[in-house]
PDB file of C-alpha atoms in Angstrom:
ATOM      1  CA  MET A  25     -50.258  22.747 120.346  1.00  0.00           C
ATOM      2  CA  ARG A  26     -50.624  21.559 123.864  1.00  0.00           C
ATOM      3  CA  LEU A  27     -52.377  23.465 126.573  1.00  0.00           C
ATOM      4  CA  THR A  28     -50.505  23.549 129.854  1.00  0.00           C
ATOM      5  CA  SER A  29     -51.267  21.472 132.928  1.00  0.00           C
ATOM      6  CA  TYR A  30     -51.774  24.756 134.708  1.00  0.00           C
ATOM      7  CA  THR A  31     -54.707  25.615 132.437  1.00  0.00           C
ATOM      8  CA  ASN A  32     -56.165  22.169 133.030  1.00  0.00           C
ATOM      9  CA  TYR A  33     -55.867  22.532 136.824  1.00  0.00           C
ATOM     10  CA  ALA A  34     -57.439  25.987 136.800  1.00  0.00           C
ATOM     11  CA  LEU A  35     -60.448  24.820 134.818  1.00  0.00           C
ATOM     12  CA  ARG A  36     -60.891  21.651 136.908  1.00  0.00           C
ATOM     13  CA  THR A  37     -60.695  23.728 140.072  1.00  0.00           C
ATOM     14  CA  LEU A  38     -63.388  26.120 138.863  1.00  0.00           C
ATOM     15  CA  MET A  39     -65.577  23.246 137.707  1.00  0.00           C
ATOM     16  CA  PHE A  40     -65.228  21.542 141.085  1.00  0.00           C
ATOM     17  CA  ALA A  41     -66.168  24.759 142.875  1.00  0.00           C
ATOM     18  CA  ALA A  42     -69.142  25.195 140.537  1.00  0.00           C
ATOM     19  CA  LEU A  43     -70.361  21.678 141.261  1.00  0.00           C
ATOM     20  CA  ASP A  44     -70.156  22.105 145.025  1.00  0.00           C
ATOM     21  CA  ALA A  45     -71.399  25.698 145.160  1.00  0.00           C
ATOM     22  CA  PRO A  46     -72.109  27.273 147.539  1.00  0.00           C
ATOM     23  CA  ALA A  47     -70.140  24.878 149.748  1.00  0.00           C
ATOM     24  CA  LEU A  48     -66.443  25.485 150.341  1.00  0.00           C
ATOM     25  CA  VAL A  49     -64.047  23.201 148.493  1.00  0.00           C
ATOM     26  CA  ARG A  50     -60.733  22.053 149.937  1.00  0.00           C
ATOM     27  CA  VAL A  51     -57.631  21.819 147.793  1.00  0.00           C
ATOM     28  CA  GLN A  52     -57.191  18.215 148.864  1.00  0.00           C
ATOM     29  CA  ASP A  53     -60.645  17.351 147.507  1.00  0.00           C
ATOM     30  CA  VAL A  54     -59.682  18.507 144.037  1.00  0.00           C
ATOM     31  CA  ALA A  55     -56.241  16.911 144.352  1.00  0.00           C
ATOM     32  CA  GLU A  56     -57.735  13.537 145.198  1.00  0.00           C
ATOM     33  CA  ALA A  57     -60.527  13.711 142.638  1.00  0.00           C
ATOM     34  CA  HIS A  58     -58.150  14.454 139.765  1.00  0.00           C
ATOM     35  CA  GLY A  59     -54.876  12.941 140.956  1.00  0.00           C
ATOM     36  CA  ILE A  60     -53.196  16.342 140.880  1.00  0.00           C
ATOM     37  CA  SER A  61     -50.429  17.392 143.246  1.00  0.00           C
ATOM     38  CA  ARG A  62     -51.556  19.568 146.103  1.00  0.00           C
ATOM     39  CA  THR A  63     -48.593  21.905 145.590  1.00  0.00           C
ATOM     40  CA  HIS A  64     -49.613  22.744 142.039  1.00  0.00           C
ATOM     41  CA  LEU A  65     -53.203  23.257 143.061  1.00  0.00           C
ATOM     42  CA  VAL A  66     -52.404  25.572 145.956  1.00  0.00           C
ATOM     43  CA  LYS A  67     -50.600  27.885 143.553  1.00  0.00           C
ATOM     44  CA  CYS A  68     -53.439  27.682 141.085  1.00  0.00           C
ATOM     45  CA  VAL A  69     -56.095  28.423 143.708  1.00  0.00           C
ATOM     46  CA  HIS A  70     -54.038  31.367 144.915  1.00  0.00           C
ATOM     47  CA  HIS A  71     -53.867  32.882 141.424  1.00  0.00           C
ATOM     48  CA  LEU A  72     -57.544  32.290 140.752  1.00  0.00           C
ATOM     49  CA  GLY A  73     -58.214  34.115 144.005  1.00  0.00           C
ATOM     50  CA  GLN A  74     -56.011  37.045 143.020  1.00  0.00           C
ATOM     51  CA  TRP A  75     -57.751  37.269 139.653  1.00  0.00           C
ATOM     52  CA  GLY A  76     -61.130  37.414 141.343  1.00  0.00           C
ATOM     53  CA  TYR A  77     -62.547  34.021 140.356  1.00  0.00           C
ATOM     54  CA  LEU A  78     -62.364  32.354 143.762  1.00  0.00           C
ATOM     55  CA  GLU A  79     -62.741  33.523 147.287  1.00  0.00           C
ATOM     56  CA  ASN A  80     -60.526  31.819 149.823  1.00  0.00           C
ATOM     57  CA  VAL A  81     -61.616  31.187 153.383  1.00  0.00           C
ATOM     58  CA  ARG A  82     -58.676  30.527 155.657  1.00  0.00           C
ATOM     59  CA  GLY A  83     -58.323  28.357 158.709  1.00  0.00           C
ATOM     60  CA  ARG A  84     -60.080  25.354 160.100  1.00  0.00           C
ATOM     61  CA  GLY A  85     -63.113  24.435 158.081  1.00  0.00           C
ATOM     62  CA  GLY A  86     -61.869  26.753 155.355  1.00  0.00           C
ATOM     63  CA  GLY A  87     -61.524  26.270 151.634  1.00  0.00           C
ATOM     64  CA  PHE A  88     -62.516  28.153 148.533  1.00  0.00           C
ATOM     65  CA  ARG A  89     -65.586  28.817 146.444  1.00  0.00           C
ATOM     66  CA  LEU A  90     -66.484  30.687 143.299  1.00  0.00           C
ATOM     67  CA  ALA A  91     -66.403  34.460 143.700  1.00  0.00           C
ATOM     68  CA  ARG A  92     -68.520  34.856 140.558  1.00  0.00           C
ATOM     69  CA  PRO A  93     -71.352  32.722 139.206  1.00  0.00           C
ATOM     70  CA  ALA A  94     -70.258  29.820 136.997  1.00  0.00           C
ATOM     71  CA  GLU A  95     -72.232  31.295 134.101  1.00  0.00           C
ATOM     72  CA  ALA A  96     -70.262  34.525 134.396  1.00  0.00           C
ATOM     73  CA  ILE A  97     -66.850  32.918 133.867  1.00  0.00           C
ATOM     74  CA  THR A  98     -65.875  31.931 130.330  1.00  0.00           C
ATOM     75  CA  VAL A  99     -63.331  29.253 129.497  1.00  0.00           C
ATOM     76  CA  GLY A 100     -61.712  31.824 127.204  1.00  0.00           C
ATOM     77  CA  GLU A 101     -60.947  34.325 129.911  1.00  0.00           C
ATOM     78  CA  ILE A 102     -59.340  31.644 132.076  1.00  0.00           C
ATOM     79  CA  VAL A 103     -57.220  30.321 129.206  1.00  0.00           C
ATOM     80  CA  ARG A 104     -56.011  33.856 128.432  1.00  0.00           C
ATOM     81  CA  ARG A 105     -54.663  34.100 131.961  1.00  0.00           C
ATOM     82  CA  THR A 106     -53.249  30.619 132.358  1.00  0.00           C
ATOM     83  CA  GLU A 107     -51.663  30.097 128.961  1.00  0.00           C
ATOM     84  CA  GLU A 108     -48.541  31.888 127.866  1.00  0.00           C
ATOM     85  CA  GLY A 109     -48.213  33.247 124.403  1.00  0.00           C
ATOM     86  CA  PHE A 110     -51.415  35.200 124.191  1.00  0.00           C
ATOM     87  CA  ALA A 111     -49.863  38.551 124.894  1.00  0.00           C
ATOM     88  CA  GLU A 112     -49.137  40.593 121.805  1.00  0.00           C
ATOM     89  CA  THR A 113     -45.541  40.074 120.829  1.00  0.00           C
ATOM     90  CA  PRO A 114     -43.745  43.376 120.420  1.00  0.00           C
ATOM     91  CA  VAL A 115     -43.165  44.399 116.811  1.00  0.00           C
ATOM     92  CA  ASP A 116     -39.604  43.584 115.820  1.00  0.00           C
ATOM     93  CA  PRO A 117     -38.281  46.419 113.655  1.00  0.00           C
ATOM     94  CA  ALA A 118     -36.038  43.929 111.872  1.00  0.00           C
ATOM     95  CA  ALA A 119     -38.957  41.694 110.932  1.00  0.00           C
ATOM     96  CA  THR A 120     -39.505  41.185 107.227  1.00  0.00           C
ATOM     97  CA  ALA A 121     -42.888  41.492 105.606  1.00  0.00           C
ATOM     98  CA  ALA A 122     -42.991  37.699 105.424  1.00  0.00           C
ATOM     99  CA  ASP A 123     -42.294  37.483 109.176  1.00  0.00           C
ATOM    100  CA  ARG A 124     -45.180  39.819 109.796  1.00  0.00           C
ATOM    101  CA  ARG A 125     -47.516  37.870 107.533  1.00  0.00           C
ATOM    102  CA  LEU A 126     -46.655  34.664 109.358  1.00  0.00           C
ATOM    103  CA  ASP A 127     -47.218  36.295 112.742  1.00  0.00           C
ATOM    104  CA  ALA A 128     -50.477  37.844 111.566  1.00  0.00           C
ATOM    105  CA  SER A 129     -51.721  34.435 110.406  1.00  0.00           C
ATOM    106  CA  PHE A 130     -51.077  32.946 113.810  1.00  0.00           C
ATOM    107  CA  GLU A 131     -52.692  35.865 115.601  1.00  0.00           C
ATOM    108  CA  THR A 132     -55.829  35.416 113.520  1.00  0.00           C
ATOM    109  CA  ALA A 133     -55.829  31.663 114.154  1.00  0.00           C
ATOM    110  CA  GLN A 134     -55.384  32.252 117.870  1.00  0.00           C
ATOM    111  CA  ALA A 135     -58.238  34.758 117.916  1.00  0.00           C
ATOM    112  CA  ALA A 136     -60.485  32.131 116.310  1.00  0.00           C
ATOM    113  CA  PHE A 137     -59.393  29.635 118.967  1.00  0.00           C
ATOM    114  CA  LEU A 138     -60.226  32.018 121.790  1.00  0.00           C
ATOM    115  CA  ALA A 139     -63.515  33.083 120.217  1.00  0.00           C
ATOM    116  CA  VAL A 140     -64.787  29.514 120.580  1.00  0.00           C
ATOM    117  CA  LEU A 141     -63.715  29.362 124.214  1.00  0.00           C
ATOM    118  CA  ASP A 142     -65.233  32.778 124.906  1.00  0.00           C
ATOM    119  CA  ARG A 143     -68.607  31.212 124.141  1.00  0.00           C
ATOM    120  CA  ARG A 144     -68.253  28.462 126.753  1.00  0.00           C
ATOM    121  CA  THR A 145     -68.832  29.235 130.412  1.00  0.00           C
ATOM    122  CA  ILE A 146     -67.769  27.195 133.414  1.00  0.00           C
ATOM    123  CA  ARG A 147     -71.459  26.469 133.859  1.00  0.00           C
ATOM    124  CA  ASP A 148     -71.742  25.130 130.290  1.00  0.00           C
ATOM    125  CA  ILE A 149     -68.986  22.605 130.742  1.00  0.00           C
ATOM    126  CA  THR A 150     -69.761  21.608 134.312  1.00  0.00           C
ATOM    127  CA  PHE A 151     -73.443  20.908 134.288  1.00  0.00           C
ATOM    128  CA  ASN A 152     -75.369  18.392 132.303  1.00  0.00           C
ATOM    129  CA  ASP A 153     -78.217  20.371 130.874  1.00  0.00           C
ATOM    130  CA  ASP A 154     -78.602  17.994 127.961  1.00  0.00           C
ATOM    131  CA  GLU A 155     -81.642  16.173 129.228  1.00  0.00           C
ATOM    132  CA  LEU A 156     -83.330  19.365 130.341  1.00  0.00           C
ATOM    133  CA  ARG A 157     -82.568  21.033 127.040  1.00  0.00           C
ATOM    134  CA  ALA A 158     -83.898  18.059 125.112  1.00  0.00           C
ATOM    135  CA  ALA A 159     -87.107  18.121 127.163  1.00  0.00           C
ATOM    136  CA  LEU A 160     -87.475  21.811 126.374  1.00  0.00           C
ATOM    137  CA  GLY A 161     -86.870  21.170 122.684  1.00  0.00           C
ATOM    138  CA  LEU A 162     -83.548  23.017 122.683  1.00  0.00           C
ATOM    139  CA  SER A 163     -80.726  21.574 120.609  1.00  0.00           C
ATOM    140  CA  GLY A 164     -77.104  20.916 121.623  1.00  0.00           C
ATOM    141  CA  PRO A 165     -75.109  22.330 124.570  1.00  0.00           C
ATOM    142  CA  ALA A 166     -75.703  25.903 125.674  1.00  0.00           C
ATOM    143  CA  ALA A 167     -73.926  28.225 123.208  1.00  0.00           C
TER     144      ALA A 167
ATOM    145  CA  MET B  25     -50.354  28.376 123.870  1.00  0.00           C
ATOM    146  CA  ARG B  26     -46.968  28.436 122.269  1.00  0.00           C
ATOM    147  CA  LEU B  27     -46.149  26.884 118.948  1.00  0.00           C
ATOM    148  CA  THR B  28     -42.941  24.889 118.915  1.00  0.00           C
ATOM    149  CA  SER B  29     -39.608  25.994 117.489  1.00  0.00           C
ATOM    150  CA  TYR B  30     -39.880  23.021 115.198  1.00  0.00           C
ATOM    151  CA  THR B  31     -43.014  24.453 113.594  1.00  0.00           C
ATOM    152  CA  ASN B  32     -41.277  27.789 113.197  1.00  0.00           C
ATOM    153  CA  TYR B  33     -38.233  26.176 111.545  1.00  0.00           C
ATOM    154  CA  ALA B  34     -40.385  24.139 109.170  1.00  0.00           C
ATOM    155  CA  LEU B  35     -42.318  27.174 107.995  1.00  0.00           C
ATOM    156  CA  ARG B  36     -39.183  29.325 107.639  1.00  0.00           C
ATOM    157  CA  THR B  37     -37.523  26.553 105.653  1.00  0.00           C
ATOM    158  CA  LEU B  38     -40.457  26.295 103.261  1.00  0.00           C
ATOM    159  CA  MET B  39     -40.648  30.069 102.898  1.00  0.00           C
ATOM    160  CA  PHE B  40     -36.931  30.250 102.117  1.00  0.00           C
ATOM    161  CA  ALA B  41     -37.280  27.539  99.497  1.00  0.00           C
ATOM    162  CA  ALA B  42     -40.291  29.354  98.025  1.00  0.00           C
ATOM    163  CA  LEU B  43     -38.343  32.605  97.774  1.00  0.00           C
ATOM    164  CA  ASP B  44     -35.372  30.987  96.023  1.00  0.00           C
ATOM    165  CA  ALA B  45     -37.354  28.617  93.821  1.00  0.00           C
ATOM    166  CA  PRO B  46     -36.364  26.942  91.607  1.00  0.00           C
ATOM    167  CA  ALA B  47     -32.813  27.256  92.938  1.00  0.00           C
ATOM    168  CA  LEU B  48     -31.553  24.779  95.521  1.00  0.00           C
ATOM    169  CA  VAL B  49     -31.276  26.031  99.079  1.00  0.00           C
ATOM    170  CA  ARG B  50     -28.573  24.889 101.472  1.00  0.00           C
ATOM    171  CA  VAL B  51     -29.330  24.239 105.124  1.00  0.00           C
ATOM    172  CA  GLN B  52     -26.572  26.629 106.103  1.00  0.00           C
ATOM    173  CA  ASP B  53     -28.261  29.442 104.184  1.00  0.00           C
ATOM    174  CA  VAL B  54     -31.412  29.093 106.259  1.00  0.00           C
ATOM    175  CA  ALA B  55     -29.377  28.617 109.428  1.00  0.00           C
ATOM    176  CA  GLU B  56     -27.481  31.845 108.882  1.00  0.00           C
ATOM    177  CA  ALA B  57     -30.482  33.856 107.734  1.00  0.00           C
ATOM    178  CA  HIS B  58     -32.523  32.964 110.795  1.00  0.00           C
ATOM    179  CA  GLY B  59     -29.867  32.230 113.410  1.00  0.00           C
ATOM    180  CA  ILE B  60     -31.103  28.672 113.762  1.00  0.00           C
ATOM    181  CA  SER B  61     -28.867  25.725 114.591  1.00  0.00           C
ATOM    182  CA  ARG B  62     -27.891  23.612 111.631  1.00  0.00           C
ATOM    183  CA  THR B  63     -28.586  20.417 113.565  1.00  0.00           C
ATOM    184  CA  HIS B  64     -32.210  21.333 114.139  1.00  0.00           C
ATOM    185  CA  LEU B  65     -32.659  22.349 110.538  1.00  0.00           C
ATOM    186  CA  VAL B  66     -31.156  19.179 109.104  1.00  0.00           C
ATOM    187  CA  LYS B  67     -33.740  17.149 111.006  1.00  0.00           C
ATOM    188  CA  CYS B  68     -36.508  19.473 109.892  1.00  0.00           C
ATOM    189  CA  VAL B  69     -35.467  19.358 106.228  1.00  0.00           C
ATOM    190  CA  HIS B  70     -35.304  15.574 106.432  1.00  0.00           C
ATOM    191  CA  HIS B  71     -38.865  15.333 107.752  1.00  0.00           C
ATOM    192  CA  LEU B  72     -40.209  17.821 105.220  1.00  0.00           C
ATOM    193  CA  GLY B  73     -38.587  15.659 102.552  1.00  0.00           C
ATOM    194  CA  GLN B  74     -40.188  12.498 103.903  1.00  0.00           C
ATOM    195  CA  TRP B  75     -43.571  14.209 104.005  1.00  0.00           C
ATOM    196  CA  GLY B  76     -43.224  15.221 100.369  1.00  0.00           C
ATOM    197  CA  TYR B  77     -42.814  18.985 100.740  1.00  0.00           C
ATOM    198  CA  LEU B  78     -39.159  19.194  99.820  1.00  0.00           C
ATOM    199  CA  GLU B  79     -36.912  17.335  97.462  1.00  0.00           C
ATOM    200  CA  ASN B  80     -33.353  16.863  98.615  1.00  0.00           C
ATOM    201  CA  VAL B  81     -30.436  16.832  96.232  1.00  0.00           C
ATOM    202  CA  ARG B  82     -27.371  15.243  97.793  1.00  0.00           C
ATOM    203  CA  GLY B  83     -23.711  15.919  97.329  1.00  0.00           C
ATOM    204  CA  ARG B  84     -21.606  18.810  96.168  1.00  0.00           C
ATOM    205  CA  GLY B  85     -23.741  21.652  94.917  1.00  0.00           C
ATOM    206  CA  GLY B  86     -26.728  19.974  96.474  1.00  0.00           C
ATOM    207  CA  GLY B  87     -29.450  21.321  98.705  1.00  0.00           C
ATOM    208  CA  PHE B  88     -33.211  21.224  98.767  1.00  0.00           C
ATOM    209  CA  ARG B  89     -36.143  22.839  97.018  1.00  0.00           C
ATOM    210  CA  LEU B  90     -39.904  22.727  97.163  1.00  0.00           C
ATOM    211  CA  ALA B  91     -41.369  19.475  95.854  1.00  0.00           C
ATOM    212  CA  ARG B  92     -44.771  21.163  95.482  1.00  0.00           C
ATOM    213  CA  PRO B  93     -45.672  24.711  94.469  1.00  0.00           C
ATOM    214  CA  ALA B  94     -45.783  27.219  97.310  1.00  0.00           C
ATOM    215  CA  GLU B  95     -49.457  27.873  96.598  1.00  0.00           C
ATOM    216  CA  ALA B  96     -50.206  24.168  97.067  1.00  0.00           C
ATOM    217  CA  ILE B  97     -48.877  23.993 100.627  1.00  0.00           C
ATOM    218  CA  THR B  98     -51.030  25.411 103.406  1.00  0.00           C
ATOM    219  CA  VAL B  99     -49.685  26.614 106.740  1.00  0.00           C
ATOM    220  CA  GLY B 100     -52.363  24.435 108.350  1.00  0.00           C
ATOM    221  CA  GLU B 101     -51.118  21.178 106.908  1.00  0.00           C
ATOM    222  CA  ILE B 102     -47.578  21.906 108.059  1.00  0.00           C
ATOM    223  CA  VAL B 103     -48.691  22.849 111.564  1.00  0.00           C
ATOM    224  CA  ARG B 104     -50.700  19.619 111.834  1.00  0.00           C
ATOM    225  CA  ARG B 105     -47.517  17.670 111.192  1.00  0.00           C
ATOM    226  CA  THR B 106     -45.098  19.682 113.264  1.00  0.00           C
ATOM    227  CA  GLU B 107     -47.203  20.384 116.334  1.00  0.00           C
ATOM    228  CA  GLU B 108     -48.096  17.744 118.860  1.00  0.00           C
ATOM    229  CA  GLY B 109     -51.529  17.566 120.346  1.00  0.00           C
ATOM    230  CA  PHE B 110     -53.579  17.605 117.184  1.00  0.00           C
ATOM    231  CA  ALA B 111     -54.216  13.897 117.087  1.00  0.00           C
ATOM    232  CA  GLU B 112     -57.547  12.848 118.516  1.00  0.00           C
ATOM    233  CA  THR B 113     -57.074  11.800 122.102  1.00  0.00           C
ATOM    234  CA  PRO B 114     -58.527   8.372 122.758  1.00  0.00           C
ATOM    235  CA  VAL B 115     -61.822   8.413 124.615  1.00  0.00           C
ATOM    236  CA  ASP B 116     -61.222   7.652 128.276  1.00  0.00           C
ATOM    237  CA  PRO B 117     -64.004   5.370 129.510  1.00  0.00           C
ATOM    238  CA  ALA B 118     -63.616   6.878 132.983  1.00  0.00           C
ATOM    239  CA  ALA B 119     -64.152  10.416 131.696  1.00  0.00           C
ATOM    240  CA  THR B 120     -67.111  12.255 133.146  1.00  0.00           C
ATOM    241  CA  ALA B 121     -69.574  14.169 131.027  1.00  0.00           C
ATOM    242  CA  ALA B 122     -67.900  17.362 132.206  1.00  0.00           C
ATOM    243  CA  ASP B 123     -64.491  16.030 131.081  1.00  0.00           C
ATOM    244  CA  ARG B 124     -65.958  15.311 127.681  1.00  0.00           C
ATOM    245  CA  ARG B 125     -67.548  18.758 127.421  1.00  0.00           C
ATOM    246  CA  LEU B 126     -64.222  20.375 128.271  1.00  0.00           C
ATOM    247  CA  ASP B 127     -62.385  18.263 125.700  1.00  0.00           C
ATOM    248  CA  ALA B 128     -65.036  18.951 123.086  1.00  0.00           C
ATOM    249  CA  SER B 129     -64.702  22.692 123.661  1.00  0.00           C
ATOM    250  CA  PHE B 130     -60.966  22.534 123.064  1.00  0.00           C
ATOM    251  CA  GLU B 131     -61.370  20.369 119.987  1.00  0.00           C
ATOM    252  CA  THR B 132     -63.770  22.902 118.507  1.00  0.00           C
ATOM    253  CA  ALA B 133     -61.423  25.768 119.367  1.00  0.00           C
ATOM    254  CA  GLN B 134     -58.502  23.905 117.809  1.00  0.00           C
ATOM    255  CA  ALA B 135     -60.500  23.233 114.656  1.00  0.00           C
ATOM    256  CA  ALA B 136     -61.190  26.957 114.365  1.00  0.00           C
ATOM    257  CA  PHE B 137     -57.467  27.655 114.796  1.00  0.00           C
ATOM    258  CA  LEU B 138     -56.515  25.222 112.041  1.00  0.00           C
ATOM    259  CA  ALA B 139     -59.285  26.442 109.749  1.00  0.00           C
ATOM    260  CA  VAL B 140     -57.612  29.868 109.639  1.00  0.00           C
ATOM    261  CA  LEU B 141     -54.232  28.335 108.870  1.00  0.00           C
ATOM    262  CA  ASP B 142     -55.749  26.071 106.216  1.00  0.00           C
ATOM    263  CA  ARG B 143     -56.598  29.242 104.289  1.00  0.00           C
ATOM    264  CA  ARG B 144     -52.996  30.502 104.216  1.00  0.00           C
ATOM    265  CA  THR B 145     -50.518  29.041 101.791  1.00  0.00           C
ATOM    266  CA  ILE B 146     -46.731  29.239 101.872  1.00  0.00           C
ATOM    267  CA  ARG B 147     -47.084  31.515  98.860  1.00  0.00           C
ATOM    268  CA  ASP B 148     -49.465  33.846 100.739  1.00  0.00           C
ATOM    269  CA  ILE B 149     -47.068  34.404 103.585  1.00  0.00           C
ATOM    270  CA  THR B 150     -43.853  34.494 101.573  1.00  0.00           C
ATOM    271  CA  PHE B 151     -44.578  36.898  98.778  1.00  0.00           C
ATOM    272  CA  ASN B 152     -45.518  40.499  98.942  1.00  0.00           C
ATOM    273  CA  ASP B 153     -48.483  40.770  96.668  1.00  0.00           C
ATOM    274  CA  ASP B 154     -49.766  43.800  98.494  1.00  0.00           C
ATOM    275  CA  GLU B 155     -48.684  46.406  95.976  1.00  0.00           C
ATOM    276  CA  LEU B 156     -49.873  44.310  93.063  1.00  0.00           C
ATOM    277  CA  ARG B 157     -53.184  43.641  94.735  1.00  0.00           C
ATOM    278  CA  ALA B 158     -53.636  47.321  95.509  1.00  0.00           C
ATOM    279  CA  ALA B 159     -52.934  48.199  91.885  1.00  0.00           C
ATOM    280  CA  LEU B 160     -55.554  45.662  90.817  1.00  0.00           C
ATOM    281  CA  GLY B 161     -58.042  47.065  93.293  1.00  0.00           C
ATOM    282  CA  LEU B 162     -58.019  43.914  95.434  1.00  0.00           C
ATOM    283  CA  SER B 163     -58.136  44.346  99.187  1.00  0.00           C
ATOM    284  CA  GLY B 164     -55.950  42.760 101.868  1.00  0.00           C
ATOM    285  CA  PRO B 165     -53.678  39.702 101.647  1.00  0.00           C
ATOM    286  CA  ALA B 166     -54.663  36.755  99.510  1.00  0.00           C
ATOM    287  CA  ALA B 167     -57.301  34.778 101.421  1.00  0.00           C
TER     288      ALA B 167
END
């Protein structure tokens, strides 16, 4: 059950933007940092812009930055957009009851998968709060 | 997040064998019922045999059948074998803390996914107990 490279690029891009916020990030910075092809990243940045997660600034000295705070973007919502297979499959009238039970099992499993990722924000995974949290007597990563 | 055809074939094969138990099933029966290529199924049946889920009877009049009861095989254990990506990825010494937090999030999400499938057996998804359960005053599919 592999996640796509596209999902990986999207999350890395958002994490990079979160780290450098509010400074603009250039596609080539992310490409070099992660050894990812610029072509793939340009497409990814474009989609993230269309979906409202990044704002793109064109031209010389341009780049992109988060359009929403890192704590307001969940990993789950990004994965829903970047991974295929999350859309409800149309009900096949020829499906047997067993087919439907199998599909229902996978839908439930997938919902559990996404529920975990809905509780992680870009901020949670980008920033090291561990020491701060320990000093404050809080346990584990931010839920 | 698509599951592979191979996983689908393995589960369909086990469900078919469960339905026909204790009779032997021929690969061509499953192939015809589900419009799946015989070549793919032969490989699948072979692996399921090696893993101990099916017993193969060779020769004229041969075929395969479940080697374990349908209620003793979970969907989760099959998916772990047939899907790639479930093995623990080796820890990359160059990984940043953010990399590790991202990986940890996906491992937790994947564990939640498998936990659902670990609670479904081949019997649960193959047989229609719904009417019986309703008559007994039990709700929903067998957990």
